[in-house]
Coordinates of C-alpha atoms in Angstrom, one line a residue:
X965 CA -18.1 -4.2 28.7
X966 CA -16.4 -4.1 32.0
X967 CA -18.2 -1.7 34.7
X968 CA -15.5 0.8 33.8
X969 CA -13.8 1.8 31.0
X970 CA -10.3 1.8 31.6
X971 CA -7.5 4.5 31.6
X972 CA -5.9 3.8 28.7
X973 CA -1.8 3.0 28.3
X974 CA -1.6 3.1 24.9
X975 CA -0.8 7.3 24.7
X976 CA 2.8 7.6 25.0
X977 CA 2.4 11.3 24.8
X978 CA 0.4 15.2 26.4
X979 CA 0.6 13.0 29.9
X980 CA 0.5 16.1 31.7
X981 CA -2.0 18.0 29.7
X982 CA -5.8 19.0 31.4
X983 CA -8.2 16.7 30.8
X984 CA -11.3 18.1 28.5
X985 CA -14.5 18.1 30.9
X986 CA -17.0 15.4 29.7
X987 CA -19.6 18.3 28.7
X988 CA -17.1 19.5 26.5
X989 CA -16.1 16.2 24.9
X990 CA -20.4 15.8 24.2
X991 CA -20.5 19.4 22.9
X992 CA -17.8 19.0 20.6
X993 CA -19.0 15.9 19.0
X994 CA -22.3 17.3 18.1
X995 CA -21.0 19.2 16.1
X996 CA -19.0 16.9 14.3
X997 CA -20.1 17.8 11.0
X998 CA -19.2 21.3 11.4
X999 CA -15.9 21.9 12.8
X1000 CA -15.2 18.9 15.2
X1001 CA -13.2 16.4 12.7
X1002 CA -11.3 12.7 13.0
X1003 CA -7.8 14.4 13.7
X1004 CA -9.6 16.7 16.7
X1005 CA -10.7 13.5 18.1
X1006 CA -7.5 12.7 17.9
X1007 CA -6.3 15.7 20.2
X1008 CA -8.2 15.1 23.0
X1009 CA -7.5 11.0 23.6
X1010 CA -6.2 11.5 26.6
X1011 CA -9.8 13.3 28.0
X1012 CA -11.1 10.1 25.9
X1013 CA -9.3 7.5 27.9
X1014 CA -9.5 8.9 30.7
X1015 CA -13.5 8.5 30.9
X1016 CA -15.4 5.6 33.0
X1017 CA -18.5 4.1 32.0
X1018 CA -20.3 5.5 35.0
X1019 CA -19.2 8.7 34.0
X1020 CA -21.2 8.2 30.8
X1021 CA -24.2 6.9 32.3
X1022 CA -24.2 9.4 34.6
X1023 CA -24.1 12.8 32.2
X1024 CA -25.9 10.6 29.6
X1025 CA -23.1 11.5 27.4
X1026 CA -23.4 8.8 25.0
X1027 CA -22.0 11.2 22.1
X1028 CA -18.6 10.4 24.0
X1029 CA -18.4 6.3 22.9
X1030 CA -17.6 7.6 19.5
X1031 CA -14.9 9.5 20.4
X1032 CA -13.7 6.2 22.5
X1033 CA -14.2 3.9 19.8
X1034 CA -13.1 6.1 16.9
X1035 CA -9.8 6.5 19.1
X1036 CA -9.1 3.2 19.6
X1037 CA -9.5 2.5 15.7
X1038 CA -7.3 4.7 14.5
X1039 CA -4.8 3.6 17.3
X1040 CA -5.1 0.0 15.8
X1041 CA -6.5 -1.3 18.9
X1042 CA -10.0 -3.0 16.5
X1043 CA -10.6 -5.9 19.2
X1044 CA -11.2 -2.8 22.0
X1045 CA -13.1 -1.1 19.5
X1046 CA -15.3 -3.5 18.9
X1047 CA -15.9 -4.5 22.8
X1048 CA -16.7 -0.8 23.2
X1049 CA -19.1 -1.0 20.7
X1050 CA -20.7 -4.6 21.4
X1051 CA -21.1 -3.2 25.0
X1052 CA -23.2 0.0 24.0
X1053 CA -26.2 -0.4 26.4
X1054 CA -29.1 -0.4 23.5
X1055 CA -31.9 -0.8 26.7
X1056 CA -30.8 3.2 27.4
X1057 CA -32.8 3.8 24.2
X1058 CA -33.3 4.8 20.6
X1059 CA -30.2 6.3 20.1
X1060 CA -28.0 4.4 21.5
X1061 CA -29.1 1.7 19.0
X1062 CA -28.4 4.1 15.9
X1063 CA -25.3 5.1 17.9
X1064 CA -23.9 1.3 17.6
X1065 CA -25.0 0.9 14.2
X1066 CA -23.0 4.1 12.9
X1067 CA -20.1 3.2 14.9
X1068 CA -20.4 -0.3 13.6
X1069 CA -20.3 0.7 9.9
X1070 CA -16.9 2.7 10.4
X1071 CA -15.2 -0.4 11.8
X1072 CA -12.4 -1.2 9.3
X1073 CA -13.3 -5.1 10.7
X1074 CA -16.6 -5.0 9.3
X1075 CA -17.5 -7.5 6.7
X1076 CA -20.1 -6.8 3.5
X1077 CA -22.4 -9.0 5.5
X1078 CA -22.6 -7.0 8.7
X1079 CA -22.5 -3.5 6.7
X1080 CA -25.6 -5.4 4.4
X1081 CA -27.1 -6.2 8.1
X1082 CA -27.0 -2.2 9.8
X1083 CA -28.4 -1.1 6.5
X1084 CA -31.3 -3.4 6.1
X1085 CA -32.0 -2.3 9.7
X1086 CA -32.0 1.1 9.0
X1087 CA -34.4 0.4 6.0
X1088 CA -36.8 -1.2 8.6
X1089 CA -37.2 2.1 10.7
X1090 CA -36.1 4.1 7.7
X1091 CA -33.9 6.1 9.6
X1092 CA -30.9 7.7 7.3
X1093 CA -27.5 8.4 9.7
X1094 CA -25.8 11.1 9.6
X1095 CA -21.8 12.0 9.9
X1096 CA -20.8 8.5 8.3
X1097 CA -16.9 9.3 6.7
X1098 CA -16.6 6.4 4.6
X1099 CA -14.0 8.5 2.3
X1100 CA -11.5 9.1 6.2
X1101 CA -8.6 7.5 5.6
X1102 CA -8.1 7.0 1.9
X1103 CA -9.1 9.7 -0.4
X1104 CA -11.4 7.0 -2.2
X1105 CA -15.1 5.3 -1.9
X1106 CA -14.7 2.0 -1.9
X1107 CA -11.8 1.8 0.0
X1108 CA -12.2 4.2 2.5
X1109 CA -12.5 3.7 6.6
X1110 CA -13.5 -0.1 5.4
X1111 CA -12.3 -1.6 2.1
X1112 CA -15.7 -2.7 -0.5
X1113 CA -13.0 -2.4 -3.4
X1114 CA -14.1 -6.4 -3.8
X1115 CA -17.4 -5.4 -4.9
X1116 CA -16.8 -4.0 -7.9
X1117 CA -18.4 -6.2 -10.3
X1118 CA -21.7 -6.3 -7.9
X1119 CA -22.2 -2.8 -8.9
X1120 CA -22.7 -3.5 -12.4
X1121 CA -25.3 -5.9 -11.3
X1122 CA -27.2 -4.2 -8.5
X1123 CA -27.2 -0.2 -9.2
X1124 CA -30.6 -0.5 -7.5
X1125 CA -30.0 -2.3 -5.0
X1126 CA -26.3 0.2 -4.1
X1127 CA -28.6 3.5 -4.7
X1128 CA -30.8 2.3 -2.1
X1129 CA -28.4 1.8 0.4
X1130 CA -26.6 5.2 0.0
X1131 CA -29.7 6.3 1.3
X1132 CA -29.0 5.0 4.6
X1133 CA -25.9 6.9 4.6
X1134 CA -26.0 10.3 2.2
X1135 CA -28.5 12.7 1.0
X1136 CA -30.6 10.8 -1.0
X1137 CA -30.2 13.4 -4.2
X1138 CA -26.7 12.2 -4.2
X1139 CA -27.0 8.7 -4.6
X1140 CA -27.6 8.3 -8.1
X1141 CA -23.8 10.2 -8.4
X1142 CA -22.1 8.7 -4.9
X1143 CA -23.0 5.3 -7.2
X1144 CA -21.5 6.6 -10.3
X1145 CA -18.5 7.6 -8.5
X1146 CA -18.1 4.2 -6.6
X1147 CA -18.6 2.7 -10.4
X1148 CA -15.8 4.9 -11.9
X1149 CA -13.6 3.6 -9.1
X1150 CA -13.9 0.5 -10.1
X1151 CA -13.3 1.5 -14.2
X1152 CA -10.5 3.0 -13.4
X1153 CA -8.9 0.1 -11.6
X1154 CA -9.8 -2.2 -14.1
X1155 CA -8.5 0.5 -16.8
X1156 CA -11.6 1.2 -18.5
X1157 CA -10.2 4.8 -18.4
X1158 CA -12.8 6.5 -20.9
X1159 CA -15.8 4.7 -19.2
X1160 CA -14.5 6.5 -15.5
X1161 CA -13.6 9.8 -16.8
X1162 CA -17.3 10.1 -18.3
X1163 CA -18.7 9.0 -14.7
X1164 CA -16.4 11.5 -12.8
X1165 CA -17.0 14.3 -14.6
X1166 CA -20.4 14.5 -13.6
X1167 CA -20.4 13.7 -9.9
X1168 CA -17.9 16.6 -9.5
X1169 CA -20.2 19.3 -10.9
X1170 CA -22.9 18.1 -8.6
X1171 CA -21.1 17.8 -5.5
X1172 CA -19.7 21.1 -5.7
X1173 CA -22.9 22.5 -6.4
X1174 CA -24.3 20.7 -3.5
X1175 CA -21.1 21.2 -1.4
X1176 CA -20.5 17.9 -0.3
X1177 CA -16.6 18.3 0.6
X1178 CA -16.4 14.9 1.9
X1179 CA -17.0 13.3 -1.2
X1180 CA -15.5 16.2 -3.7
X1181 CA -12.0 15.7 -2.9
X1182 CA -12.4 11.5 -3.6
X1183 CA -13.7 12.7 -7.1
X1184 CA -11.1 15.5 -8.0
X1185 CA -8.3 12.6 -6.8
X1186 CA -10.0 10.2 -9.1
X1187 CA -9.6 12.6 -12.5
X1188 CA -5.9 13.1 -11.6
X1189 CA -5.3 9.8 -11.3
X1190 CA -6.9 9.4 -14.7
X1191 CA -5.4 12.4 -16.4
X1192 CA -1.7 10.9 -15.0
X1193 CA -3.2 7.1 -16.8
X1194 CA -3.7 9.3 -19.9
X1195 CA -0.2 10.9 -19.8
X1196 CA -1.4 13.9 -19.1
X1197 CA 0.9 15.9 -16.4
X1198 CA -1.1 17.3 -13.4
X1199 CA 0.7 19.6 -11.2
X1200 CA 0.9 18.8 -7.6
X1201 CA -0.3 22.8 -7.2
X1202 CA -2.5 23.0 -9.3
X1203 CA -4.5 19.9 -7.9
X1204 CA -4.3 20.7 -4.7
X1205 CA -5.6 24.3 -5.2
X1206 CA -8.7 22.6 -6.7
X1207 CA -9.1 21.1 -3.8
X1208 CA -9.0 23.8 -1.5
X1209 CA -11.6 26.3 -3.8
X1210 CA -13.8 23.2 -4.0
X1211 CA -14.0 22.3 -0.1
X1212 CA -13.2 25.9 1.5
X1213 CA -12.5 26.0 4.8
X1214 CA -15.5 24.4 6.2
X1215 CA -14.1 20.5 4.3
X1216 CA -10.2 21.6 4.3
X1217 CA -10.0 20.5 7.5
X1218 CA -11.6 17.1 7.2
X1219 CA -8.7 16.3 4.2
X1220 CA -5.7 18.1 5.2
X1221 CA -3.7 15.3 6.9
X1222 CA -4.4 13.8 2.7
X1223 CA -4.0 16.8 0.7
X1224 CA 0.0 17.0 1.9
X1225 CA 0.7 13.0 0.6
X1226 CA -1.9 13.8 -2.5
X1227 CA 0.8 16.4 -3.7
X1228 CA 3.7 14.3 -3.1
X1229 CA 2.9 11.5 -4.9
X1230 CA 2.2 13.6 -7.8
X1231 CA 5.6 15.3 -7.2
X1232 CA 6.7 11.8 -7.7
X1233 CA 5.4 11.6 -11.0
X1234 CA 7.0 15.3 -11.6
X1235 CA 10.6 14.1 -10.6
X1236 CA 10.5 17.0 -8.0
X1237 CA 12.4 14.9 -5.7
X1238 CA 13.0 18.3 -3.4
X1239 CA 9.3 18.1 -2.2
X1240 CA 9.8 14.7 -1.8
X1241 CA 12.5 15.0 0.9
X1242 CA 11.2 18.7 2.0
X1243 CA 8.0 16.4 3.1
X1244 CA 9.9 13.3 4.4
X1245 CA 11.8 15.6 6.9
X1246 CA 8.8 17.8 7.7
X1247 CA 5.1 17.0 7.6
X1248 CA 5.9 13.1 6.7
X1249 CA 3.7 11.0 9.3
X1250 CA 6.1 9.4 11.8
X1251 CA 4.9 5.6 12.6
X1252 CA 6.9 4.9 15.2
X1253 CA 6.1 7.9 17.4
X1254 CA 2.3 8.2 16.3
X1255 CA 1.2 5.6 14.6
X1256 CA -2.5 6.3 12.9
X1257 CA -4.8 4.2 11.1
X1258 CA -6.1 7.1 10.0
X1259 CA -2.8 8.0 8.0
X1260 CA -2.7 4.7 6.2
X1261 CA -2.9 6.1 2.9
X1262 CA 0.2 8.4 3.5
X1263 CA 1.8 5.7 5.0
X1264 CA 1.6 4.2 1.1
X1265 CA 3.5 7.0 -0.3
X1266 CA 5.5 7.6 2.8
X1267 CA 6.8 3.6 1.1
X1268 CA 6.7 5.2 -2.0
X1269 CA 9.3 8.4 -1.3
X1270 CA 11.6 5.6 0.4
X1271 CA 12.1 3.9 -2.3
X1272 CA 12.8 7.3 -4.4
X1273 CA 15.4 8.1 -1.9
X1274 CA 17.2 4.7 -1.7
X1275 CA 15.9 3.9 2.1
X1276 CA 14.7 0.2 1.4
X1277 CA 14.7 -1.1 5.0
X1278 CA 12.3 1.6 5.8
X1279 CA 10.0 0.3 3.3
X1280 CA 9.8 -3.1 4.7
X1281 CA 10.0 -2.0 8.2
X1282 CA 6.8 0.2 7.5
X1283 CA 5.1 -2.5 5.7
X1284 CA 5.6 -5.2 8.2
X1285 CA 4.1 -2.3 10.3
X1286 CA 1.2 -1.9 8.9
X1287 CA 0.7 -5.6 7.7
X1288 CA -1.3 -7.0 10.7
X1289 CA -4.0 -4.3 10.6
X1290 CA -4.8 -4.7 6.9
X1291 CA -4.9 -8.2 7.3
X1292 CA -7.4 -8.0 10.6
X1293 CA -9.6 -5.1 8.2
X1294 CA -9.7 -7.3 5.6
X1295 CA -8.2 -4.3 3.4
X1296 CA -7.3 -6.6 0.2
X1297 CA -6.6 -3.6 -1.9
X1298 CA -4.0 -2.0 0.5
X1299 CA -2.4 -5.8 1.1
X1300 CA -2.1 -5.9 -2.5
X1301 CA -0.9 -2.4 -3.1
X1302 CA 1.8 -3.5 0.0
X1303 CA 3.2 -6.4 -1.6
X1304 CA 3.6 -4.2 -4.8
X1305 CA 5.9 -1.6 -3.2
X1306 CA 7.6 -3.7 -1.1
X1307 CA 8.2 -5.6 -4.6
X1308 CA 10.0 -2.6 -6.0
X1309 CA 12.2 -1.8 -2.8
X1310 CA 13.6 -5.4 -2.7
X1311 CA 14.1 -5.3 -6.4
X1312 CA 15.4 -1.8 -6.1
X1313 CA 17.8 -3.5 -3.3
X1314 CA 18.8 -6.1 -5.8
X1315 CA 16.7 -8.6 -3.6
X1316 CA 15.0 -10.6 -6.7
X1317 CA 13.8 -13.6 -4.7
X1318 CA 11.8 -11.9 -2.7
X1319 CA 10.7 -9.1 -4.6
X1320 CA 9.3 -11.8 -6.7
X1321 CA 7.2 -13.6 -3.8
X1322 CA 6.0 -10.0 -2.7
X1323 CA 4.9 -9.7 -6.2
X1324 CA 3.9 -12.5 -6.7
X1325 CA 1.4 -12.5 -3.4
X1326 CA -0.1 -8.9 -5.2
X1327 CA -1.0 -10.7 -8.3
X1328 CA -2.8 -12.9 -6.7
X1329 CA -5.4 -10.3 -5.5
X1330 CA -5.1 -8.6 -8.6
X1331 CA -5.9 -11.1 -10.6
X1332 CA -9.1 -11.8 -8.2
X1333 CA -10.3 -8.3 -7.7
X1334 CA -8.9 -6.9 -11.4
X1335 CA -6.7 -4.2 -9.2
X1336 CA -4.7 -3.5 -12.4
X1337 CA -3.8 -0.3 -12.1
X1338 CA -2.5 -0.5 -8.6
X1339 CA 0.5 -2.4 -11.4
X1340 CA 0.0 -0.2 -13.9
X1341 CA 1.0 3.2 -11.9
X1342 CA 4.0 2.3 -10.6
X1343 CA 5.3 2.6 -14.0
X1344 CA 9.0 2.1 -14.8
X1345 CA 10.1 0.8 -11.6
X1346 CA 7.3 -1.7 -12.4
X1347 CA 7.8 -2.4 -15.8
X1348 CA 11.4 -3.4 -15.2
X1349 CA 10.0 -5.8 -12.3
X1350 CA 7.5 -7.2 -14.5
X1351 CA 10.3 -8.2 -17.4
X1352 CA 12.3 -10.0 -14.9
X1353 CA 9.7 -11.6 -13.6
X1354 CA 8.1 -13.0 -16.7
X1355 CA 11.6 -14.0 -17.9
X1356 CA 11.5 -16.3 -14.7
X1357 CA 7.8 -17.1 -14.5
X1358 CA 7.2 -16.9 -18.3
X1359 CA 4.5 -15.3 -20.3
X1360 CA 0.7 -15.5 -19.9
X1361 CA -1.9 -13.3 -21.6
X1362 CA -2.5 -11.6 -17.3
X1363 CA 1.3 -10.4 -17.4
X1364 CA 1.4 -9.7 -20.7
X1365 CA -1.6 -7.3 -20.3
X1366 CA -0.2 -5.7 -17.1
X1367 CA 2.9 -5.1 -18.6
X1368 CA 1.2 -3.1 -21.5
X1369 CA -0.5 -1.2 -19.2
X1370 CA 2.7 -0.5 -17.8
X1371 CA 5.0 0.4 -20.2
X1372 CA 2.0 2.9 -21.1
X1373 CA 2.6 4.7 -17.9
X1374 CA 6.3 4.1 -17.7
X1375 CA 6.5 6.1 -21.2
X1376 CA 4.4 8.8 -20.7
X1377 CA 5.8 9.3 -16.9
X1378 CA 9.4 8.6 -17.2
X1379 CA 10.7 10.8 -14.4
X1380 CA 8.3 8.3 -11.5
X1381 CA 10.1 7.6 -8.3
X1382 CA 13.7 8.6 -9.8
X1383 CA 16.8 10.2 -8.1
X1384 CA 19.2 11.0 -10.6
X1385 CA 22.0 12.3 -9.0
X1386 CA 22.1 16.3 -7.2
X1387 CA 24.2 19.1 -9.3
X1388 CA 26.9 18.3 -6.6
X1389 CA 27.8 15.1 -6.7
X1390 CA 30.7 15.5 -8.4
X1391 CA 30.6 15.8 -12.2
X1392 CA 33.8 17.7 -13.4
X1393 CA 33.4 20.6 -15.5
X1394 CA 35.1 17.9 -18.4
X1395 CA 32.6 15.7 -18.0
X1396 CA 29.6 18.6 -17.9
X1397 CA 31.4 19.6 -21.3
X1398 CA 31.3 16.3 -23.1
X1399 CA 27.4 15.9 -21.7
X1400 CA 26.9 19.3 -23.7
X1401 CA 28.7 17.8 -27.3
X1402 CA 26.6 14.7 -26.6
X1403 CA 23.4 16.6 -26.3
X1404 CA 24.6 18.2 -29.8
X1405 CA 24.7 14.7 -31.3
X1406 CA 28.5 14.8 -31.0
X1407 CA 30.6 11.3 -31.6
X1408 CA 33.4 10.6 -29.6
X1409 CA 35.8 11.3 -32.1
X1410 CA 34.6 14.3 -32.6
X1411 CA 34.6 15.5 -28.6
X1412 CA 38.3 14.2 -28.7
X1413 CA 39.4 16.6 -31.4
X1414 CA 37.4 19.4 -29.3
X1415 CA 39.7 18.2 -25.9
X1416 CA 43.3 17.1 -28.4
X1417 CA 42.4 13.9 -26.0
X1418 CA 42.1 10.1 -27.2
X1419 CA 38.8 8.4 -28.2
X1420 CA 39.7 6.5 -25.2
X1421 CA 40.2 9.4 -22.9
X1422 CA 36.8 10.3 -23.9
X1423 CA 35.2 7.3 -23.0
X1424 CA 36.7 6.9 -19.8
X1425 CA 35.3 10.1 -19.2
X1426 CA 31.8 9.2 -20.6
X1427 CA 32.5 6.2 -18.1
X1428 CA 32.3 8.3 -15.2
X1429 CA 29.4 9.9 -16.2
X1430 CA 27.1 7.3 -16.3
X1431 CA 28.2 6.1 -12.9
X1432 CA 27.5 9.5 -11.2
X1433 CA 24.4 9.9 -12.9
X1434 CA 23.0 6.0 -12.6
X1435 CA 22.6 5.5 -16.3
X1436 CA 23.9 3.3 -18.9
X1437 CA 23.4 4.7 -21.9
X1438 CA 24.3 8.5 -23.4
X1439 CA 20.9 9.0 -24.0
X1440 CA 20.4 8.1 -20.5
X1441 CA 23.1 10.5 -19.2
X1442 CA 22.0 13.4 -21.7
X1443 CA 18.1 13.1 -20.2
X1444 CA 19.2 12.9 -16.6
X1445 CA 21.7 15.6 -16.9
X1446 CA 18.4 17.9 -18.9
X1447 CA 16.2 17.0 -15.9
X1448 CA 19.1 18.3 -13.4
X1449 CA 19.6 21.4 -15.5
X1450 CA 23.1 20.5 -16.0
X1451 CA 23.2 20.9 -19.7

């Protein structure tokens, strides 16, 4: 590192706010597990940047390279992040040693390798660290701060071998079930549904008796998602009021900036397309003005409500955004969930070409890592991608199995990621009336005696209807119009 740390430029933002003494800065991050979390780093960059390495040395506030380093990571600046953290001065002592090693395990760079290589030093001087958020970012395990979503099948292999590890990095009571939930990660994603929801099951009763909050809210996300693969409906409300009796307020803060995107992406799967846009113009992330590493997983459904609500440049706008960070992390699960999204707005945007190279860049990782149900959930958006592009790529027993999995969800979640159209946009009280005698299994010769109006009168008007609505069939219309509470 350079004798000083350099003011910053990167905050575009708080220029004239007070800078936090140093004291303060080293107070407040020991007593990070308590009530001094990733987002209050955040808050105080500035004070962060601001700091000179002789500063450091000189208050011995060593505490105070987190909050540098943890800064720059979730600014996307990894190569300063990782001179900060090659530069830690390990001749100042024992700490500063276990100080690089923690800060080195959190770096979304890291490979299995160099996390293999901290642990095994650890090990050596069996000393466990403490404060490690592997879950920050994404409300999952293995693809948390860094993405080991790739080493599924090792888990099958080497429970012994992961148990020991966790050792290094959680109570060691809760290995055995930090394991099992890591394993049920990886059922799930390979859709051995049963075989997860028997491993979840357990870990939740035992981290809430042992109040772990940062790994209790990974868990309770991981049973929705496999309730929702089951067909099951799980209420946006409902979940997240689990989650908040579960962590209290002592872990509510640690997964609030999640909790908001948790809920609407279930909304999604509700058709409550009113939370969808309440969110989008309120407490959506904004990654132009502040863009966050940190916020990468609501940056995913952020794509998600885009695509519900017809903005498709936005989707690939954000994506190229995002795209040079998950390739520098290595994050193969979120490149591969990426290229699915971005598959579905540029099919959505009548784009097939390239929705099919975007797809056809996922497969590839899903296909190596068995990712299926980052496919699977998308549901009927998916499905209909997946017919096309097997029509044009033709069939193979991988697609064929994907698409089963998807039509699965597609049926037992019909109203995913649609906008049918608002009470408002302009069906005539004509047309609401020939909705109703369809709904009553009326033909159109029938409706036509009801009006003294043609057969062909009727379906011009039947016409209209399915344009305003977006559908193509009456049973189409009739569904859409039920949903809307038109009929």
């Amino acid at each position: 590192m350079a004798d000083n740390i350099e003011k910053s430029e990167l905050l575009t933002d708080n220029k004239t706010s007070p800078l936090i003494p140093i004291e303060e800065l080293e107070r407040r991050l020991h007593e990070v597990s308590v009530n001094y979390f990733l987002r209050d780093l955040r808050k105080d960059r500035e004070s962060y940047y601001a700091l000179t390495y002789e500063e450091i040395v000189r208050t011995q506030s060593w505490f105070c390279f987190s909050g540098l380093t943890l800064n720059l990571i979730m600014d996307g600046k990894l190569e300063e992040a990782w001179h900060i953290i090659e530069s830690l001065p390990e001749d100042k002592g024992f700490f500063l040693k276990l100080l690089k090693i923690g800060l080195t395990i959190v770096h979304p760079e890291i490979t299995w390798k160099q996390f293999v290589s901290c642990i095994e030093y650890l090990k050596s001087i069996n000393t466990p660290l403490k404060y490690v958020m592997l879950t920050a970012g994404r409300p999952l395990l293995l693809n948390g701060f860094n993405d080991f979503s790739r080493l599924g099948p090792l888990l099958l292999k080497h429970r012994e071998m992961f148990v020991d590890y966790l050792k290094y990095l959680y109570p060691e009571s809760l290995c055995p079930y930090i394991y099992n939930l890591c394993l049920a990660e990886y059922y799930y994603q390979t859709n051995s549904l049963v075989d997860a929801a028997m491993l979840v099951g357990s870990t939740i009763k035992k981290f809430n008796i042992e109040g772990e909050n940062r790994i209790i809210f990974a868990a309770l996300y991981l049973q929705s998602r496999i309730l929702l693969a089951h067909g099951k409906s799980v209420r946006s409300e409902s979940f997240i009021q689990d989650i908040r009796n579960c962590t209290g307020e002592a872990g509510k803060a640690e997964f609030d900036y999640n909790i908001d995107a948790v809920s609407v992406l279930f909304s999604l799967y509700e058709g409550n397309i009113a939370r969808v846009k309440e969110w989008l113009s309120g407490d959506a992330p904004d990654e132009f003005a502040d863009f966050n590493l940190l916020d990468l997983y609501r940056y995913m459904v952020k794509m998600r409500c885009y695509i519900a609500t017809r903005k498709y440049a936005a989707v690939i706008a954000l994506a190229e955004r995002l795209r040079p960070y998950l390739a520098a992390g290595r994050r193969f699960m979120d490149l591969c969930e990426q290229d699915l999204i971005l598959a579905l707005s540029l099919f959505a945007a009548k784009n097939n070409k390239a929705a099919f190279e975007a797809l056809r860049n996922a497969l590839k990782k899903v296909r190596m890592y068995r990712y299926y149900r980052l496919v699977a959930d998308e549901g009927e958006p998916m499905l209909h991608l997946l017919i096309e592009y097997i029509k044009t790529e033709g069939k193979s027993p991988f697609l064929m199995n994907l698409l089963d999995m998807t039509r699965s969800m597609a049926i037992r979640h019909p109203l995913y990621m649609k906008v049918p159209c608002q009470k408002g946009d302009g069906l005539t009280q004509m047309e609401i009336d020939i909705l109703t005698l369809l709904e009553q299994g009326k033909s159109k010769e029938e409706i036509a005696e009801y009006f003294f109006i043609s057969v062909n009168t009727v379906k011009y008007h039947i016409k209209n209807v399915y344009v305003k609505l977006g559908v193509k069939t009456a049973t189409q219309a009739v569904w859409n119009a039920r949903i809307l509470g038109i009929i």
